[in-house]
PDB file of C-alpha atoms in Angstrom:
ATOM      1  CA  UNK A 346     128.155 111.051  99.456  1.00  0.00           C
ATOM      2  CA  UNK A 347     126.174 109.215 102.184  1.00  0.00           C
ATOM      3  CA  UNK A 348     127.840 105.923 103.717  1.00  0.00           C
ATOM      4  CA  UNK A 349     126.977 102.559 106.699  1.00  0.00           C
ATOM      5  CA  UNK A 350     129.956 101.249 107.991  1.00  0.00           C
ATOM      6  CA  UNK A 351     129.400  98.058 109.811  1.00  0.00           C
ATOM      7  CA  UNK A 352     131.674  95.474 112.154  1.00  0.00           C
ATOM      8  CA  UNK A 353     132.907  92.464 109.746  1.00  0.00           C
ATOM      9  CA  UNK A 354     131.896  89.895 110.802  1.00  0.00           C
ATOM     10  CA  UNK A 355     131.512  86.409 111.805  1.00  0.00           C
ATOM     11  CA  UNK A 356     130.515  86.871 115.584  1.00  0.00           C
ATOM     12  CA  UNK A 357     130.406  84.217 117.502  1.00  0.00           C
ATOM     13  CA  UNK A 358     128.332  84.400 121.107  1.00  0.00           C
ATOM     14  CA  UNK A 359     126.943  81.440 123.417  1.00  0.00           C
ATOM     15  CA  UNK A 360     123.862  80.867 123.642  1.00  0.00           C
ATOM     16  CA  UNK A 361     122.761  83.720 126.940  1.00  0.00           C
ATOM     17  CA  UNK A 362     125.622  86.342 125.476  1.00  0.00           C
ATOM     18  CA  UNK A 363     125.700  90.249 124.964  1.00  0.00           C
ATOM     19  CA  UNK A 364     125.474  91.254 121.576  1.00  0.00           C
ATOM     20  CA  UNK A 365     126.806  94.595 120.355  1.00  0.00           C
ATOM     21  CA  UNK A 366     126.975  94.770 116.445  1.00  0.00           C
ATOM     22  CA  UNK A 367     128.856  98.383 115.679  1.00  0.00           C
ATOM     23  CA  UNK A 368     126.992 100.053 112.963  1.00  0.00           C
ATOM     24  CA  UNK A 369     128.106 103.748 112.075  1.00  0.00           C
ATOM     25  CA  UNK A 370     126.859 106.120 109.505  1.00  0.00           C
ATOM     26  CA  UNK A 371     127.701 108.981 106.604  1.00  0.00           C
ATOM     27  CA  UNK A 372     125.151 111.664 105.693  1.00  0.00           C
ATOM     28  CA  UNK A 373     124.452 114.543 105.011  1.00  0.00           C
ATOM     29  CA  UNK A 374     121.048 116.261 106.864  1.00  0.00           C
ATOM     30  CA  UNK A 375     118.602 114.113 109.747  1.00  0.00           C
ATOM     31  CA  UNK A 376     118.379 109.939 108.215  1.00  0.00           C
ATOM     32  CA  UNK A 377     116.242 107.251 109.027  1.00  0.00           C
ATOM     33  CA  UNK A 378     118.020 104.226 110.899  1.00  0.00           C
ATOM     34  CA  UNK A 379     117.300 100.239 110.206  1.00  0.00           C
ATOM     35  CA  UNK A 380     118.873  97.020 110.688  1.00  0.00           C
ATOM     36  CA  UNK A 381     117.673  94.428 108.902  1.00  0.00           C
ATOM     37  CA  UNK A 382     118.192  90.436 109.654  1.00  0.00           C
ATOM     38  CA  UNK A 383     118.710  87.311 107.339  1.00  0.00           C
ATOM     39  CA  UNK A 384     118.014  84.409 108.376  1.00  0.00           C
ATOM     40  CA  UNK A 385     119.650  81.584 106.334  1.00  0.00           C
ATOM     41  CA  UNK A 386     117.472  80.713 102.853  1.00  0.00           C
ATOM     42  CA  UNK A 387     115.532  83.643 103.411  1.00  0.00           C
ATOM     43  CA  UNK A 388     115.464  87.372 102.488  1.00  0.00           C
ATOM     44  CA  UNK A 389     115.674  90.098 104.038  1.00  0.00           C
ATOM     45  CA  UNK A 390     113.248  91.342 107.208  1.00  0.00           C
ATOM     46  CA  UNK A 391     112.906  94.768 108.506  1.00  0.00           C
ATOM     47  CA  UNK A 392     114.014  94.580 112.567  1.00  0.00           C
ATOM     48  CA  UNK A 393     113.717  98.018 114.133  1.00  0.00           C
ATOM     49  CA  UNK A 394     114.015 101.070 112.977  1.00  0.00           C
ATOM     50  CA  UNK A 395     114.381 105.103 114.332  1.00  0.00           C
ATOM     51  CA  UNK A 396     113.465 108.578 112.490  1.00  0.00           C
ATOM     52  CA  UNK A 397     115.019 110.752 114.637  1.00  0.00           C
ATOM     53  CA  UNK A 398     118.119 111.330 116.964  1.00  0.00           C
ATOM     54  CA  UNK A 399     117.803 109.300 119.784  1.00  0.00           C
ATOM     55  CA  UNK A 400     114.681 107.710 119.279  1.00  0.00           C
ATOM     56  CA  UNK A 401     114.923 104.293 120.686  1.00  0.00           C
ATOM     57  CA  UNK A 402     114.554 101.318 117.981  1.00  0.00           C
ATOM     58  CA  UNK A 403     113.265  97.506 119.198  1.00  0.00           C
ATOM     59  CA  UNK A 404     111.884  94.594 118.470  1.00  0.00           C
ATOM     60  CA  UNK A 405     113.154  90.889 119.506  1.00  0.00           C
ATOM     61  CA  UNK A 406     114.826  91.939 122.141  1.00  0.00           C
ATOM     62  CA  UNK A 407     116.853  93.910 120.239  1.00  0.00           C
ATOM     63  CA  UNK A 408     117.069  97.680 120.344  1.00  0.00           C
ATOM     64  CA  UNK A 409     119.165 100.609 118.788  1.00  0.00           C
ATOM     65  CA  UNK A 410     119.968 103.782 119.512  1.00  0.00           C
ATOM     66  CA  UNK A 411     119.871 106.721 116.932  1.00  0.00           C
ATOM     67  CA  UNK A 412     123.175 108.947 117.688  1.00  0.00           C
ATOM     68  CA  UNK A 413     123.701 111.816 116.431  1.00  0.00           C
ATOM     69  CA  UNK A 414     126.294 113.075 117.919  1.00  0.00           C
ATOM     70  CA  UNK A 415     128.048 109.665 116.937  1.00  0.00           C
ATOM     71  CA  UNK A 416     126.456 109.166 114.149  1.00  0.00           C
ATOM     72  CA  UNK A 417     126.327 105.543 115.251  1.00  0.00           C
ATOM     73  CA  UNK A 418     123.190 103.115 115.384  1.00  0.00           C
ATOM     74  CA  UNK A 419     124.339  99.944 117.403  1.00  0.00           C
ATOM     75  CA  UNK A 420     122.136  97.009 117.950  1.00  0.00           C
ATOM     76  CA  UNK A 421     122.764  94.972 121.709  1.00  0.00           C
ATOM     77  CA  UNK A 422     120.399  91.759 122.837  1.00  0.00           C
ATOM     78  CA  UNK A 423     120.668  91.174 126.153  1.00  0.00           C
ATOM     79  CA  UNK A 424     121.128  87.456 126.330  1.00  0.00           C
ATOM     80  CA  UNK A 425     121.361  86.076 122.157  1.00  0.00           C
ATOM     81  CA  UNK A 426     119.562  81.928 121.069  1.00  0.00           C
ATOM     82  CA  UNK A 427     120.294  80.195 119.146  1.00  0.00           C
ATOM     83  CA  UNK A 428     117.630  81.619 116.471  1.00  0.00           C
ATOM     84  CA  UNK A 429     119.121  84.937 116.284  1.00  0.00           C
ATOM     85  CA  UNK A 430     121.553  82.896 114.313  1.00  0.00           C
ATOM     86  CA  UNK A 431     121.198  85.530 110.956  1.00  0.00           C
ATOM     87  CA  UNK A 432     123.354  87.934 108.722  1.00  0.00           C
ATOM     88  CA  UNK A 433     122.471  91.932 111.096  1.00  0.00           C
ATOM     89  CA  UNK A 434     122.545  94.772 108.293  1.00  0.00           C
ATOM     90  CA  UNK A 435     122.727  98.570 108.684  1.00  0.00           C
ATOM     91  CA  UNK A 436     120.578 100.756 106.931  1.00  0.00           C
ATOM     92  CA  UNK A 437     119.940 104.285 106.235  1.00  0.00           C
ATOM     93  CA  UNK A 438     117.496 106.199 104.540  1.00  0.00           C
ATOM     94  CA  UNK A 439     117.658 109.862 103.079  1.00  0.00           C
ATOM     95  CA  UNK A 440     114.169 111.622 102.426  1.00  0.00           C
ATOM     96  CA  UNK A 441     111.581 110.253 100.537  1.00  0.00           C
ATOM     97  CA  UNK A 442     112.005 106.980  98.523  1.00  0.00           C
ATOM     98  CA  UNK A 443     115.696 106.996  98.099  1.00  0.00           C
ATOM     99  CA  UNK A 444     116.679 103.687  98.030  1.00  0.00           C
ATOM    100  CA  UNK A 445     118.049 102.398 101.159  1.00  0.00           C
ATOM    101  CA  UNK A 446     122.329 102.645 101.467  1.00  0.00           C
ATOM    102  CA  UNK A 447     123.358  99.122 103.202  1.00  0.00           C
ATOM    103  CA  UNK A 448     126.348  98.420 105.382  1.00  0.00           C
ATOM    104  CA  UNK A 449     127.861  94.855 104.358  1.00  0.00           C
ATOM    105  CA  UNK A 450     126.126  93.146 106.925  1.00  0.00           C
ATOM    106  CA  UNK A 451     127.606  91.192 110.243  1.00  0.00           C
ATOM    107  CA  UNK A 452     126.901  87.261 110.401  1.00  0.00           C
ATOM    108  CA  UNK A 453     126.196  86.177 113.725  1.00  0.00           C
ATOM    109  CA  UNK A 454     127.219  82.467 114.555  1.00  0.00           C
ATOM    110  CA  UNK A 455     124.981  81.810 118.554  1.00  0.00           C
ATOM    111  CA  UNK A 456     126.409  78.453 119.690  1.00  0.00           C
ATOM    112  CA  UNK A 457     124.297  76.275 121.986  1.00  0.00           C
TER     113      UNK A 457
ATOM    114  CA  UNK B 595      99.664  89.124  97.660  1.00  0.00           C
ATOM    115  CA  UNK B 596     100.732  89.272 101.045  1.00  0.00           C
ATOM    116  CA  UNK B 597     104.481  89.675 100.079  1.00  0.00           C
ATOM    117  CA  UNK B 598     107.266  90.228  97.221  1.00  0.00           C
ATOM    118  CA  UNK B 599     107.641  87.220  95.274  1.00  0.00           C
ATOM    119  CA  UNK B 600     110.374  86.512  93.018  1.00  0.00           C
ATOM    120  CA  UNK B 601     110.746  83.818  90.380  1.00  0.00           C
ATOM    121  CA  UNK B 602     112.549  82.136  89.904  1.00  0.00           C
ATOM    122  CA  UNK B 603     114.159  81.469  92.872  1.00  0.00           C
ATOM    123  CA  UNK B 604     117.183  79.426  91.216  1.00  0.00           C
ATOM    124  CA  UNK B 605     118.242  79.724  88.072  1.00  0.00           C
ATOM    125  CA  UNK B 606     122.097  78.604  86.504  1.00  0.00           C
ATOM    126  CA  UNK B 607     122.480  79.975  82.864  1.00  0.00           C
ATOM    127  CA  UNK B 608     125.147  79.547  80.771  1.00  0.00           C
ATOM    128  CA  UNK B 609     128.120  82.448  80.059  1.00  0.00           C
ATOM    129  CA  UNK B 610     126.550  84.893  76.812  1.00  0.00           C
ATOM    130  CA  UNK B 611     122.703  84.016  77.436  1.00  0.00           C
ATOM    131  CA  UNK B 612     119.791  86.545  78.715  1.00  0.00           C
ATOM    132  CA  UNK B 613     117.893  85.280  81.372  1.00  0.00           C
ATOM    133  CA  UNK B 614     114.899  86.919  82.507  1.00  0.00           C
ATOM    134  CA  UNK B 615     114.064  87.734  86.634  1.00  0.00           C
ATOM    135  CA  UNK B 616     110.679  88.056  88.025  1.00  0.00           C
ATOM    136  CA  UNK B 617     108.973  90.508  90.779  1.00  0.00           C
ATOM    137  CA  UNK B 618     105.759  90.813  91.924  1.00  0.00           C
ATOM    138  CA  UNK B 619     105.215  93.608  95.038  1.00  0.00           C
ATOM    139  CA  UNK B 620     102.852  94.105  97.620  1.00  0.00           C
ATOM    140  CA  UNK B 621     100.050  95.325  96.034  1.00  0.00           C
ATOM    141  CA  UNK B 622      99.274  98.696  96.377  1.00  0.00           C
ATOM    142  CA  UNK B 623     103.272  99.605  97.297  1.00  0.00           C
ATOM    143  CA  UNK B 624     104.232 102.415  94.999  1.00  0.00           C
ATOM    144  CA  UNK B 625     108.160 101.897  94.392  1.00  0.00           C
ATOM    145  CA  UNK B 626     109.939  99.079  93.918  1.00  0.00           C
ATOM    146  CA  UNK B 627     113.910  98.400  94.027  1.00  0.00           C
ATOM    147  CA  UNK B 628     116.144  95.650  92.617  1.00  0.00           C
ATOM    148  CA  UNK B 629     119.537  95.578  94.416  1.00  0.00           C
ATOM    149  CA  UNK B 630     122.402  92.576  94.114  1.00  0.00           C
ATOM    150  CA  UNK B 631     124.107  90.959  97.190  1.00  0.00           C
ATOM    151  CA  UNK B 632     127.259  89.268  96.091  1.00  0.00           C
ATOM    152  CA  UNK B 633     129.224  87.093  98.470  1.00  0.00           C
ATOM    153  CA  UNK B 634     131.089  89.634 101.128  1.00  0.00           C
ATOM    154  CA  UNK B 635     130.000  93.263  99.010  1.00  0.00           C
ATOM    155  CA  UNK B 636     126.533  93.711 100.952  1.00  0.00           C
ATOM    156  CA  UNK B 637     123.013  95.181  99.025  1.00  0.00           C
ATOM    157  CA  UNK B 638     124.177  96.796  96.281  1.00  0.00           C
ATOM    158  CA  UNK B 639     121.566  99.058  95.016  1.00  0.00           C
ATOM    159  CA  UNK B 640     120.629  98.081  90.695  1.00  0.00           C
ATOM    160  CA  UNK B 641     117.375 100.403  90.124  1.00  0.00           C
ATOM    161  CA  UNK B 642     113.821 101.958  91.569  1.00  0.00           C
ATOM    162  CA  UNK B 643     110.960 102.311  90.344  1.00  0.00           C
ATOM    163  CA  UNK B 644     108.266 105.238  92.257  1.00  0.00           C
ATOM    164  CA  UNK B 645     104.834 105.405  90.801  1.00  0.00           C
ATOM    165  CA  UNK B 646     105.110 106.226  86.779  1.00  0.00           C
ATOM    166  CA  UNK B 647     108.134 108.766  87.788  1.00  0.00           C
ATOM    167  CA  UNK B 648     110.679 108.021  85.331  1.00  0.00           C
ATOM    168  CA  UNK B 649     113.120 105.146  86.906  1.00  0.00           C
ATOM    169  CA  UNK B 650     116.480 105.517  89.123  1.00  0.00           C
ATOM    170  CA  UNK B 651     119.236 102.911  86.586  1.00  0.00           C
ATOM    171  CA  UNK B 652     121.925 105.119  88.526  1.00  0.00           C
ATOM    172  CA  UNK B 653     122.791 101.485  90.369  1.00  0.00           C
ATOM    173  CA  UNK B 654     123.208  99.614  87.340  1.00  0.00           C
ATOM    174  CA  UNK B 655     126.819  97.845  86.844  1.00  0.00           C
ATOM    175  CA  UNK B 656     126.439  98.062  82.759  1.00  0.00           C
ATOM    176  CA  UNK B 657     124.352  99.045  79.660  1.00  0.00           C
ATOM    177  CA  UNK B 658     123.514  95.053  79.556  1.00  0.00           C
ATOM    178  CA  UNK B 659     121.128  95.451  82.741  1.00  0.00           C
ATOM    179  CA  UNK B 660     117.622  96.960  82.478  1.00  0.00           C
ATOM    180  CA  UNK B 661     114.445  97.072  84.463  1.00  0.00           C
ATOM    181  CA  UNK B 662     110.600  97.838  83.623  1.00  0.00           C
ATOM    182  CA  UNK B 663     107.158  97.526  85.496  1.00  0.00           C
ATOM    183  CA  UNK B 664     104.639  96.858  83.780  1.00  0.00           C
ATOM    184  CA  UNK B 665     101.734  99.375  85.010  1.00  0.00           C
ATOM    185  CA  UNK B 666     103.165  99.887  88.588  1.00  0.00           C
ATOM    186  CA  UNK B 667     102.793  96.570  89.449  1.00  0.00           C
ATOM    187  CA  UNK B 668     105.293  93.860  88.298  1.00  0.00           C
ATOM    188  CA  UNK B 669     108.737  94.332  87.517  1.00  0.00           C
ATOM    189  CA  UNK B 670     111.629  92.577  85.166  1.00  0.00           C
ATOM    190  CA  UNK B 671     115.301  92.454  85.220  1.00  0.00           C
ATOM    191  CA  UNK B 672     117.094  91.797  82.243  1.00  0.00           C
ATOM    192  CA  UNK B 673     120.575  91.019  82.238  1.00  0.00           C
ATOM    193  CA  UNK B 674     121.969  90.497  78.334  1.00  0.00           C
ATOM    194  CA  UNK B 675     124.529  88.264  78.242  1.00  0.00           C
ATOM    195  CA  UNK B 676     125.595  87.339  81.079  1.00  0.00           C
ATOM    196  CA  UNK B 677     129.264  86.992  82.743  1.00  0.00           C
ATOM    197  CA  UNK B 678     130.224  85.281  85.234  1.00  0.00           C
ATOM    198  CA  UNK B 679     129.961  88.390  87.691  1.00  0.00           C
ATOM    199  CA  UNK B 680     126.417  88.816  87.764  1.00  0.00           C
ATOM    200  CA  UNK B 681     126.334  86.030  89.923  1.00  0.00           C
ATOM    201  CA  UNK B 682     124.928  86.457  92.905  1.00  0.00           C
ATOM    202  CA  UNK B 683     121.256  87.366  94.852  1.00  0.00           C
ATOM    203  CA  UNK B 684     119.025  89.637  93.401  1.00  0.00           C
ATOM    204  CA  UNK B 685     116.758  91.244  95.594  1.00  0.00           C
ATOM    205  CA  UNK B 686     113.687  92.493  94.901  1.00  0.00           C
ATOM    206  CA  UNK B 687     111.689  94.860  98.051  1.00  0.00           C
ATOM    207  CA  UNK B 688     108.832  97.225  97.660  1.00  0.00           C
ATOM    208  CA  UNK B 689     107.666 100.168  99.963  1.00  0.00           C
ATOM    209  CA  UNK B 690     104.319 101.362 100.527  1.00  0.00           C
ATOM    210  CA  UNK B 691     105.466 105.340 101.358  1.00  0.00           C
ATOM    211  CA  UNK B 692     108.703 107.307 102.134  1.00  0.00           C
ATOM    212  CA  UNK B 693     111.389 104.937 102.798  1.00  0.00           C
ATOM    213  CA  UNK B 694     112.439 106.159 105.812  1.00  0.00           C
ATOM    214  CA  UNK B 695     109.219 105.708 107.324  1.00  0.00           C
ATOM    215  CA  UNK B 696     108.364 102.279 106.542  1.00  0.00           C
ATOM    216  CA  UNK B 697     110.897 101.031 105.161  1.00  0.00           C
ATOM    217  CA  UNK B 698     111.383  98.064 103.025  1.00  0.00           C
ATOM    218  CA  UNK B 699     109.665  94.342 102.005  1.00  0.00           C
ATOM    219  CA  UNK B 700     112.499  91.793 100.485  1.00  0.00           C
ATOM    220  CA  UNK B 701     111.367  89.054  98.217  1.00  0.00           C
ATOM    221  CA  UNK B 702     113.511  86.171  99.204  1.00  0.00           C
ATOM    222  CA  UNK B 703     115.329  86.546  96.393  1.00  0.00           C
ATOM    223  CA  UNK B 704     116.447  85.135  92.350  1.00  0.00           C
ATOM    224  CA  UNK B 705     119.935  83.595  92.653  1.00  0.00           C
ATOM    225  CA  UNK B 706     122.053  83.698  89.728  1.00  0.00           C
ATOM    226  CA  UNK B 707     124.626  80.791  89.016  1.00  0.00           C
ATOM    227  CA  UNK B 708     126.310  81.718  85.629  1.00  0.00           C
ATOM    228  CA  UNK B 709     128.333  78.848  84.766  1.00  0.00           C
TER     229      UNK B 709
END
């Protein structure tokens, strides 16, 4: 079946550190891939997406590249800030309007 | 409206009571989704509506759960005879088109606590 696996958290980093949150997927066909972010007390927000192999999604300094050969969509940021502290969810969409399949989320805490 | 609106934001109920959770999607969004977020469990898909088509109920965990969407807009998720394991944050999302292209816009959720 279709599934998403994320690295377990929590991840704790110092401000200005480099961030990588790993995400791998299992899917039939060619899914679209997403990262969502949930700040404390808020709903999920779309952070970035990629719809085909080798696409790079980027937003707010975050990047992720759709790697079909490794079935991965790792999230990276070169220099994290305290305000990036949140839970990050990787997700895939198979086709049409079928529901997104989410990973379990990775909690990131950035300390000053 | 400008975003997806959910109400109430918090609900405490006694075990065995019925609850109704409301979702008001973004105007014009044809697809509407309900998910449940439990601590440490990620997001669990419950049900989705697409236009006038029959809803996909494949994620509903038991027959105590049901949902409807009236007039292609507002949706209500009903949980009958609530149990403590129903305690979670219930999230609603809507989409303007093909999920793979647009993704979702989520509401802030309803935190349900069953005591």
